[in-house]
Coordinates of C-alpha atoms in Angstrom, one line a residue:
X1 CA 24.5 10.3 -199.5
X2 CA 21.7 10.4 -196.8
X3 CA 21.4 7.9 -194.1
X4 CA 18.6 6.3 -196.1
X5 CA 18.8 6.4 -199.8
X6 CA 16.6 4.9 -202.5
X7 CA 18.2 3.8 -205.7
X8 CA 16.9 2.2 -208.9
X9 CA 19.0 -0.1 -211.0
X10 CA 17.7 -0.9 -214.5
X11 CA 19.0 -3.6 -216.8
X12 CA 18.3 -3.8 -220.5
X13 CA 19.5 -7.4 -221.1
X14 CA 19.4 -9.8 -224.0
X15 CA 16.3 -11.7 -222.9
X16 CA 14.7 -9.5 -220.4
X17 CA 14.4 -6.0 -218.9
X18 CA 14.5 -5.8 -215.1
X19 CA 14.5 -3.2 -212.4
X20 CA 15.3 -3.3 -208.7
X21 CA 14.8 -0.5 -206.2
X22 CA 17.2 -0.7 -203.3
X23 CA 17.3 1.0 -200.0
X24 CA 20.8 1.8 -198.8
X25 CA 20.9 2.2 -195.0
X26 CA 24.2 3.9 -194.1
X27 CA 23.6 3.7 -190.4
X28 CA 22.9 0.0 -190.4
X29 CA 25.4 -0.7 -193.2
X30 CA 22.8 -2.6 -195.1
X31 CA 21.5 -2.8 -198.6
X32 CA 18.0 -4.2 -199.1
X33 CA 15.6 -4.7 -202.1
X34 CA 12.2 -2.9 -201.8
X35 CA 10.9 -3.6 -205.3
X36 CA 11.8 -6.0 -208.1
X37 CA 10.1 -6.2 -211.5
X38 CA 11.0 -7.6 -214.9
X39 CA 9.7 -8.3 -218.3
X40 CA 10.8 -11.0 -220.8
X41 CA 11.7 -9.3 -224.0
X42 CA 14.1 -11.2 -226.3
X43 CA 16.1 -8.3 -227.7
X44 CA 19.1 -10.7 -228.3
X45 CA 17.1 -12.7 -230.8
X46 CA 17.0 -9.8 -233.2
X47 CA 20.6 -8.6 -232.6
X48 CA 22.2 -12.0 -232.8
X49 CA 20.2 -13.0 -235.9
X50 CA 19.9 -9.7 -237.8
X51 CA 22.5 -7.4 -236.3
X52 CA 20.0 -4.7 -235.3
X53 CA 16.9 -4.0 -233.2
X54 CA 13.6 -3.4 -235.0
X55 CA 11.2 -0.5 -234.6
X56 CA 8.6 -2.8 -233.1
X57 CA 11.1 -4.2 -230.5
X58 CA 12.1 -0.6 -229.6
X59 CA 8.5 0.1 -228.9
X60 CA 8.3 -2.9 -226.5
X61 CA 11.5 -1.7 -224.7
X62 CA 10.2 1.8 -224.3
X63 CA 6.8 0.6 -223.0
X64 CA 8.5 -1.5 -220.4
X65 CA 10.8 1.3 -219.3
X66 CA 7.9 3.7 -219.1
X67 CA 6.2 1.3 -216.6
X68 CA 9.5 1.0 -214.6
X69 CA 9.6 4.8 -214.5
X70 CA 6.1 5.0 -213.1
X71 CA 7.1 2.7 -210.3
X72 CA 10.2 4.7 -209.6
X73 CA 8.0 7.8 -209.3
X74 CA 5.6 6.0 -206.9
X75 CA 8.6 5.3 -204.6
X76 CA 10.0 8.8 -205.0
X77 CA 13.3 7.5 -206.6
X78 CA 15.5 10.1 -208.1
X79 CA 18.8 8.2 -208.2
X80 CA 19.0 5.6 -210.9
X81 CA 21.4 3.9 -213.4
X82 CA 20.1 2.2 -216.6
X83 CA 22.6 -0.1 -218.3
X84 CA 22.3 -1.9 -221.6
X85 CA 24.4 -5.0 -222.3
X86 CA 25.3 -7.1 -225.3
X87 CA 22.0 -7.1 -227.2
X88 CA 22.0 -3.3 -227.4
X89 CA 25.8 -3.0 -227.4
X90 CA 26.2 -5.2 -230.5
X91 CA 23.3 -3.8 -232.5
X92 CA 24.3 -1.7 -235.4
X93 CA 21.6 0.9 -234.5
X94 CA 22.4 1.0 -230.8
X95 CA 22.8 4.8 -230.7
X96 CA 19.4 5.3 -232.4
X97 CA 17.8 3.0 -229.8
X98 CA 19.3 4.9 -226.9
X99 CA 18.1 8.2 -228.4
X100 CA 14.6 6.9 -228.9
X101 CA 14.5 5.6 -225.4
X102 CA 15.5 9.0 -224.0
X103 CA 13.0 10.9 -226.1
X104 CA 10.1 8.6 -225.2
X105 CA 10.9 7.9 -221.5
X106 CA 13.4 10.5 -220.4
X107 CA 15.7 7.7 -219.2
X108 CA 19.4 7.9 -220.0
X109 CA 20.8 4.6 -221.1
X110 CA 24.5 3.8 -220.9
X111 CA 26.0 0.9 -222.8
X112 CA 28.5 -1.1 -220.8
X113 CA 31.3 -3.1 -222.2
X114 CA 31.5 -6.9 -221.6
X115 CA 34.3 -6.3 -219.2
X116 CA 32.3 -3.8 -217.2
X117 CA 29.2 -6.0 -217.2
X118 CA 31.1 -9.1 -215.9
X119 CA 32.9 -7.0 -213.3
X120 CA 29.5 -5.9 -211.9
X121 CA 28.5 -9.6 -211.7
X122 CA 31.5 -10.1 -209.4
X123 CA 30.4 -7.1 -207.3
X124 CA 26.9 -8.6 -207.1
X125 CA 28.5 -11.8 -205.8
X126 CA 30.2 -9.9 -203.1
X127 CA 26.8 -8.3 -202.1
X128 CA 24.9 -11.6 -202.1
X129 CA 27.5 -14.2 -200.9
X130 CA 28.5 -13.6 -197.2
X131 CA 31.4 -16.0 -197.7
X132 CA 32.7 -14.4 -201.0
X133 CA 35.9 -13.1 -199.5
X134 CA 36.7 -16.5 -197.9
X135 CA 36.0 -18.4 -201.2
X136 CA 38.2 -16.3 -203.4
X137 CA 41.0 -16.3 -200.8
X138 CA 41.2 -20.1 -201.1
X139 CA 40.9 -19.9 -204.9
X140 CA 37.8 -19.9 -207.1
X141 CA 36.7 -19.9 -210.7
X142 CA 33.6 -18.1 -211.7
X143 CA 31.7 -19.5 -214.7
X144 CA 29.3 -16.7 -215.9
X145 CA 26.9 -17.8 -218.7
X146 CA 24.8 -14.9 -219.9
X147 CA 22.4 -14.9 -222.8
X148 CA 25.1 -13.4 -225.0
X149 CA 28.5 -14.9 -223.9
X150 CA 30.5 -17.0 -221.5
X151 CA 33.0 -15.4 -219.1
X152 CA 35.5 -17.5 -217.1
X153 CA 37.4 -15.8 -214.3
X154 CA 39.9 -17.1 -211.8
X155 CA 40.8 -15.8 -208.3
X156 CA 43.9 -17.0 -206.4
X157 CA 44.7 -15.7 -202.9
X158 CA 41.9 -13.1 -203.2
X159 CA 43.4 -11.7 -206.4
X160 CA 41.8 -11.8 -209.8
X161 CA 44.1 -13.4 -212.2
X162 CA 42.6 -14.0 -215.6
X163 CA 39.1 -13.4 -217.1
X164 CA 38.3 -14.5 -220.6
X165 CA 35.2 -14.1 -222.7
X166 CA 33.8 -16.3 -225.5
X167 CA 30.8 -15.6 -227.6
X168 CA 28.9 -18.7 -226.3
X169 CA 25.9 -17.4 -224.4
X170 CA 22.8 -19.5 -223.8
X171 CA 20.7 -17.4 -226.2
X172 CA 23.4 -16.7 -228.7
X173 CA 24.1 -20.4 -229.3
X174 CA 20.4 -21.0 -229.8
X175 CA 20.3 -18.3 -232.5
X176 CA 23.5 -19.5 -234.2
X177 CA 22.1 -23.0 -234.8
X178 CA 18.4 -22.2 -234.9
X179 CA 18.3 -23.1 -238.6
X180 CA 18.8 -26.8 -237.8
X181 CA 15.9 -27.1 -235.3
X182 CA 13.9 -29.1 -237.9
X183 CA 16.7 -30.8 -239.7
X184 CA 17.6 -34.5 -239.5
X185 CA 20.6 -33.6 -237.3
X186 CA 19.6 -33.8 -233.6
X187 CA 19.4 -30.4 -232.1
X188 CA 20.9 -31.5 -228.8
X189 CA 23.7 -33.4 -230.5
X190 CA 24.7 -30.4 -232.6
X191 CA 24.6 -28.1 -229.6
X192 CA 26.8 -30.4 -227.7
X193 CA 29.4 -30.8 -230.5
X194 CA 29.4 -27.0 -231.2
X195 CA 30.1 -26.0 -227.6
X196 CA 32.6 -28.8 -227.0
X197 CA 34.7 -27.8 -229.9
X198 CA 34.7 -24.1 -229.0
X199 CA 35.5 -24.8 -225.3
X200 CA 38.3 -27.3 -226.2
X201 CA 40.1 -24.6 -228.2
X202 CA 39.7 -22.2 -225.3
X203 CA 40.9 -24.6 -222.6
X204 CA 43.9 -25.8 -224.6
X205 CA 45.1 -22.3 -225.3
X206 CA 44.4 -20.6 -222.0
X207 CA 42.7 -22.4 -219.2
X208 CA 45.7 -24.6 -218.4
X209 CA 46.5 -24.9 -214.7
X210 CA 44.3 -22.7 -212.5
X211 CA 44.4 -23.3 -208.8
X212 CA 41.0 -23.3 -207.2
X213 CA 39.0 -25.0 -204.5
X214 CA 35.6 -23.6 -205.4
X215 CA 33.5 -23.2 -208.5
X216 CA 30.8 -20.5 -208.7
X217 CA 28.2 -20.9 -211.4
X218 CA 26.2 -17.9 -212.3
X219 CA 24.1 -16.9 -215.4
X220 CA 20.8 -16.1 -216.9
X221 CA 19.4 -19.7 -216.3
X222 CA 20.7 -20.4 -212.8
X223 CA 17.4 -19.6 -211.1
X224 CA 15.6 -22.0 -213.4
X225 CA 18.2 -24.7 -212.9
X226 CA 17.9 -24.3 -209.1
X227 CA 14.1 -24.4 -209.3
X228 CA 14.3 -27.7 -211.3
X229 CA 16.7 -29.2 -208.7
X230 CA 14.6 -27.8 -205.8
X231 CA 17.8 -26.4 -204.2
X232 CA 17.3 -24.8 -200.7
X233 CA 20.6 -23.0 -200.6
X234 CA 23.4 -22.0 -203.0
X235 CA 25.5 -25.2 -202.8
X236 CA 25.1 -28.0 -205.3
X237 CA 26.9 -31.3 -206.1
X238 CA 27.8 -31.8 -209.7
X239 CA 26.1 -35.2 -209.9
X240 CA 22.7 -33.5 -209.6
X241 CA 23.5 -31.1 -212.4
X242 CA 24.7 -33.9 -214.5
X243 CA 21.5 -35.9 -213.8
X244 CA 19.4 -32.9 -214.9
X245 CA 21.5 -32.5 -218.0
X246 CA 21.1 -36.2 -218.9
X247 CA 17.3 -36.1 -218.3
X248 CA 17.1 -33.1 -220.6
X249 CA 19.2 -34.7 -223.3
X250 CA 17.4 -38.1 -223.1
X251 CA 13.8 -36.9 -222.9
X252 CA 14.0 -33.9 -225.1
X253 CA 13.0 -30.2 -224.8
X254 CA 9.2 -30.7 -224.9
X255 CA 8.9 -33.4 -222.2
X256 CA 11.4 -31.5 -220.0
X257 CA 9.4 -28.3 -220.4
X258 CA 6.1 -30.1 -219.5
X259 CA 7.6 -31.7 -216.4
X260 CA 9.2 -28.6 -214.9
X261 CA 6.8 -25.9 -216.2
X262 CA 9.3 -24.1 -218.4
X263 CA 8.8 -22.7 -221.8
X264 CA 10.5 -24.5 -224.6
X265 CA 12.8 -21.5 -225.1
X266 CA 13.8 -21.7 -221.4
X267 CA 14.5 -25.4 -221.6
X268 CA 16.8 -24.9 -224.6
X269 CA 18.7 -22.2 -222.8
X270 CA 19.0 -24.4 -219.7
X271 CA 20.5 -27.1 -222.0
X272 CA 23.0 -24.8 -223.4
X273 CA 23.9 -23.4 -220.0
X274 CA 24.5 -26.8 -218.6
X275 CA 26.7 -27.7 -221.6
X276 CA 28.8 -24.6 -221.0
X277 CA 29.2 -25.4 -217.2
X278 CA 30.2 -29.0 -217.7
X279 CA 33.8 -28.7 -219.0
X280 CA 34.7 -26.6 -215.9
X281 CA 32.5 -28.1 -213.2
X282 CA 32.3 -31.7 -214.3
X283 CA 34.4 -34.3 -212.5
X284 CA 35.4 -31.7 -209.9
X285 CA 36.3 -33.9 -207.0
X286 CA 36.9 -32.1 -203.6
X287 CA 35.7 -28.8 -205.0
X288 CA 32.7 -26.9 -203.7
X289 CA 30.2 -25.8 -206.3
X290 CA 28.0 -22.7 -205.6
X291 CA 25.0 -21.4 -207.6
X292 CA 24.2 -18.1 -205.9
X293 CA 21.3 -15.8 -206.9
X294 CA 23.0 -13.0 -208.7
X295 CA 21.4 -10.3 -210.7
X296 CA 23.1 -7.6 -212.8
X297 CA 21.0 -5.0 -211.1
X298 CA 22.7 -6.0 -207.8
X299 CA 26.1 -5.2 -209.3
X300 CA 24.8 -1.8 -210.5
X301 CA 23.7 -1.0 -207.0
X302 CA 27.1 -2.0 -205.6
X303 CA 28.8 0.4 -208.1
X304 CA 26.5 3.2 -207.0
X305 CA 27.2 2.4 -203.3
X306 CA 31.0 2.5 -203.9
X307 CA 30.8 5.8 -205.7
X308 CA 29.0 7.2 -202.7
X309 CA 31.5 5.7 -200.2
X310 CA 29.0 3.2 -198.8
X311 CA 30.7 0.1 -197.2
X312 CA 29.4 -3.2 -198.4
X313 CA 32.2 -5.7 -198.7
X314 CA 35.8 -6.1 -197.5
X315 CA 37.0 -6.9 -201.1
X316 CA 38.6 -3.9 -202.9
X317 CA 37.6 -4.4 -206.5
X318 CA 40.0 -1.8 -208.0
X319 CA 42.8 -4.1 -206.8
X320 CA 41.4 -6.8 -209.2
X321 CA 42.1 -4.6 -212.1
X322 CA 45.7 -4.2 -211.1
X323 CA 46.2 -7.9 -210.3
X324 CA 44.7 -9.0 -213.6
X325 CA 46.8 -6.5 -215.5
X326 CA 49.9 -7.9 -213.8
X327 CA 48.9 -11.4 -214.8
X328 CA 48.4 -10.7 -218.4
X329 CA 51.4 -8.4 -218.7
X330 CA 53.5 -11.2 -217.1
X331 CA 53.1 -13.2 -220.3
X332 CA 55.4 -10.7 -221.9
X333 CA 58.3 -11.2 -219.4
X334 CA 57.9 -7.9 -217.6
X335 CA 60.3 -7.1 -214.7
X336 CA 58.0 -7.2 -211.7
X337 CA 60.3 -5.2 -209.4
X338 CA 60.6 -2.5 -212.0
X339 CA 56.9 -2.4 -212.6
X340 CA 56.0 -2.2 -208.9
X341 CA 58.6 0.6 -208.4
X342 CA 57.2 2.5 -211.4
X343 CA 53.6 2.2 -210.1
X344 CA 54.9 3.4 -206.7
X345 CA 56.5 6.5 -208.3
X346 CA 53.4 7.1 -210.4
X347 CA 51.3 7.1 -207.3
X348 CA 53.5 9.6 -205.4
X349 CA 53.7 12.0 -208.3
X350 CA 50.0 11.6 -209.1
X351 CA 48.9 12.3 -205.5
X352 CA 50.9 15.5 -205.4
X353 CA 49.3 16.8 -208.6
X354 CA 45.7 15.4 -208.4
X355 CA 43.9 18.0 -206.4
X356 CA 45.4 21.0 -208.3
X357 CA 45.2 19.6 -211.8
X358 CA 41.8 17.8 -211.6
X359 CA 42.9 14.2 -211.6
X360 CA 40.6 11.6 -210.2
X361 CA 41.0 8.3 -208.4
X362 CA 39.9 6.5 -211.6
X363 CA 42.7 8.3 -213.4
X364 CA 45.2 6.8 -211.0
X365 CA 44.0 3.2 -211.8
X366 CA 44.4 3.9 -215.5
X367 CA 47.9 5.3 -214.9
X368 CA 49.0 2.3 -212.8
X369 CA 47.7 -0.1 -215.5
X370 CA 49.7 1.9 -218.1
X371 CA 52.8 1.5 -216.0
X372 CA 52.3 -2.2 -216.0
X373 CA 52.0 -2.4 -219.8
X374 CA 54.5 0.3 -220.6
X375 CA 57.4 -2.0 -221.5
X376 CA 55.6 -5.1 -222.6
X377 CA 56.6 -4.3 -226.1
X378 CA 60.3 -5.1 -225.3
X379 CA 59.3 -8.7 -225.4
X380 CA 58.7 -8.3 -229.2
X381 CA 61.2 -5.7 -230.3
X382 CA 63.4 -3.1 -228.5
X383 CA 63.0 -0.7 -231.4
X384 CA 59.8 1.4 -231.0
X385 CA 58.8 -0.9 -228.2
X386 CA 56.1 1.6 -227.1
X387 CA 54.2 0.9 -230.3
X388 CA 54.2 -2.8 -229.6
X389 CA 53.2 -2.1 -226.0
X390 CA 50.3 0.0 -227.3
X391 CA 49.2 -2.9 -229.5
X392 CA 49.4 -5.4 -226.7
X393 CA 47.3 -3.2 -224.4
X394 CA 44.9 -2.3 -227.1
X395 CA 44.1 -5.9 -227.8
X396 CA 43.9 -6.9 -224.1
X397 CA 40.7 -5.8 -222.4
X398 CA 40.6 -6.0 -218.6
X399 CA 37.7 -6.8 -216.4
X400 CA 36.3 -3.7 -214.9
X401 CA 37.5 -1.3 -217.6
X402 CA 35.4 0.3 -220.3
X403 CA 36.4 0.6 -224.0
X404 CA 37.2 4.2 -223.4
X405 CA 39.4 3.3 -220.4
X406 CA 41.3 0.8 -222.6
X407 CA 41.8 3.4 -225.3
X408 CA 43.2 5.9 -222.8
X409 CA 45.6 3.4 -221.2
X410 CA 46.8 2.3 -224.7
X411 CA 47.5 5.9 -225.7
X412 CA 49.3 6.7 -222.4
X413 CA 51.6 3.7 -223.1
X414 CA 52.2 4.8 -226.7
X415 CA 53.0 8.4 -225.9
X416 CA 55.2 7.7 -222.9
X417 CA 58.1 9.3 -224.9
X418 CA 56.2 12.5 -225.4
X419 CA 55.7 12.0 -229.2
X420 CA 52.0 12.2 -230.1
X421 CA 51.8 10.5 -233.5
X422 CA 48.8 8.3 -234.2
X423 CA 46.0 8.6 -236.7
X424 CA 43.2 7.8 -234.2
X425 CA 44.5 10.3 -231.7
X426 CA 43.7 13.2 -234.0
X427 CA 40.0 12.5 -233.6
X428 CA 39.8 12.5 -229.8
X429 CA 38.2 15.3 -227.9
X430 CA 40.4 18.0 -226.4
X431 CA 39.5 16.9 -222.9
X432 CA 40.5 13.3 -223.7
X433 CA 43.8 14.4 -225.3
X434 CA 44.5 16.5 -222.1
X435 CA 43.8 13.5 -219.9
X436 CA 46.1 11.3 -221.9
X437 CA 48.9 13.9 -222.0
X438 CA 48.8 14.4 -218.2
X439 CA 49.0 10.7 -217.5
X440 CA 51.7 10.1 -220.2
X441 CA 53.9 12.8 -218.8
X442 CA 53.6 11.4 -215.2
X443 CA 54.4 8.0 -216.5
X444 CA 57.5 9.3 -218.4
X445 CA 59.0 10.7 -215.2
X446 CA 58.2 7.6 -213.2
X447 CA 59.9 5.3 -215.8
X448 CA 62.9 7.6 -215.8
X449 CA 63.4 7.1 -212.0
X450 CA 64.0 3.4 -212.6
X451 CA 65.5 3.7 -216.0
X452 CA 68.1 0.9 -215.6
X453 CA 65.7 -1.4 -213.7
X454 CA 68.0 -1.4 -210.7
X455 CA 65.6 0.2 -208.1
X456 CA 68.5 2.5 -207.0
X457 CA 66.1 5.0 -205.5
X458 CA 64.7 3.8 -202.2
X459 CA 61.6 6.0 -202.3
X460 CA 60.6 9.5 -203.4
X461 CA 58.9 12.5 -201.8
X462 CA 57.0 14.9 -204.1
X463 CA 56.0 18.5 -203.3
X464 CA 54.7 21.5 -205.2
X465 CA 56.5 24.8 -204.4
X466 CA 56.6 28.1 -206.2
X467 CA 55.6 26.8 -209.6
X468 CA 57.8 23.7 -209.4
X469 CA 57.2 20.1 -208.7
X470 CA 60.2 18.9 -206.6
X471 CA 60.9 15.2 -206.5
X472 CA 63.3 14.3 -203.7
X473 CA 64.9 10.9 -204.3
X474 CA 66.2 9.0 -201.3
X475 CA 69.1 6.9 -202.3
X476 CA 72.6 5.7 -201.4
X477 CA 73.5 4.8 -205.0
X478 CA 74.8 6.6 -208.1
X479 CA 71.7 7.5 -210.1
X480 CA 73.5 9.4 -213.0
X481 CA 71.5 7.5 -215.6
X482 CA 68.2 8.1 -213.9
X483 CA 69.0 11.9 -213.6
X484 CA 69.9 12.0 -217.3
X485 CA 66.6 10.3 -218.4
X486 CA 64.6 12.4 -216.0
X487 CA 66.1 15.7 -217.4
X488 CA 65.3 14.4 -220.9
X489 CA 61.6 14.0 -220.0
X490 CA 61.3 17.3 -218.0
X491 CA 60.2 19.4 -221.0
X492 CA 57.4 17.0 -221.8
X493 CA 56.0 17.3 -218.3
X494 CA 56.5 21.1 -218.1
X495 CA 54.7 21.6 -221.4
X496 CA 51.6 19.6 -220.2
X497 CA 51.3 20.9 -216.6
X498 CA 52.9 24.3 -217.0
X499 CA 55.2 23.8 -214.0
X500 CA 58.8 22.7 -213.9
X501 CA 59.9 19.3 -212.6
X502 CA 63.0 19.1 -210.5
X503 CA 64.9 16.1 -209.2
X504 CA 66.8 16.4 -206.0
X505 CA 69.0 13.7 -204.5
X506 CA 69.1 13.1 -200.7
X507 CA 71.5 10.5 -199.5
X508 CA 70.1 8.0 -197.0

């Protein structure tokens, strides 16, 4: 990346399309916005109501993107990323829409999973909040209300613990109960009861005892809420939010819209957003509440900057994937010492192989997460525990990982014994199968080195010599069982990589 780089981030969201053009100044270690444009197009209304996007709506999307592309050309921008979120992601004709956009505009659109989308929101926070690192160190929850869903994430001691999603977005709720707008049942009353019931189920089953000092409220309506409150900075006291909510509920949508200059649609979404914030932020004594300006395009820019080795924050977001995986896997009574040792061995073996065998840094993250989940199935049944481990990982999406990533990790966990039997696996591409095989065979050796969960091997050194991978185990213990298991897994590794694996013992 040059000292000065222009980059465009495009967001095809549920209620609007937006683009920001950023300038990344490597010398000054600074990211600045040079252009910001957006257009209100309620794609989510069609998706959440009818399950697909119409021809007419597609035309509107393409026209807007064509105007964005003209602006990019004026600035001379060649680097761009265009992401589509839930409204396109959940549409039954999403692939057709992407193809039509490419044909008409030449722009390539990628659909991000909910977990990738919300992870980028966290990265946007790190870019826009100078005190982000200090806040998550003391413990914080992030309540992210988008048009399509609600995400609740918890940080403790700078580590991401849990992050859960519910289909309760500000626009989605409006569409779910839109049929009662003219009924005798009060709209605001029904909205309140619907959200309260859904959130009560969630809080009782999951959000039990998080430790946090700060609350960060972000979402599609935070700018409008801050405008109504005339906030001069990012901090807010809950009483002011509660007063705004009470005013909206007492006076109704139309009067509220007239007073603050919002459309009726915006006022309805403000109402639903405040309803979703209340269970988490209400009655929050001695807790600081922040409502920072966060845009999805900011997170896209941070992702681009990271891939180009541009420093922007002290926080290492890949560590969040690991800490979150440990939190969820911990529910299945994993042996933390064994898991940490297995990840350590995976890392040593991986680093020795990566350059020669085309393994990337992202592959290492997938491998470490697989190591965390490898034995979770033992919590359910010792027989075919890898199958249960597969099912556990398959059903547990982690923030920051795509659906493809989740599938890869799940298969690596399943095939840790070198037996490739699964109906879905047959339909994967050859390159995907090879990736899974490489990671599975590394995991099998790493698991063997702590087969009895005793951490008898202090550490290992890995080298490639004369067509062999030599693992030197430093230990002062009897590791007969580890040697036996390692030898049992040697053939699997050799078949995949085409080199022999050898275990040598060196006494400490």
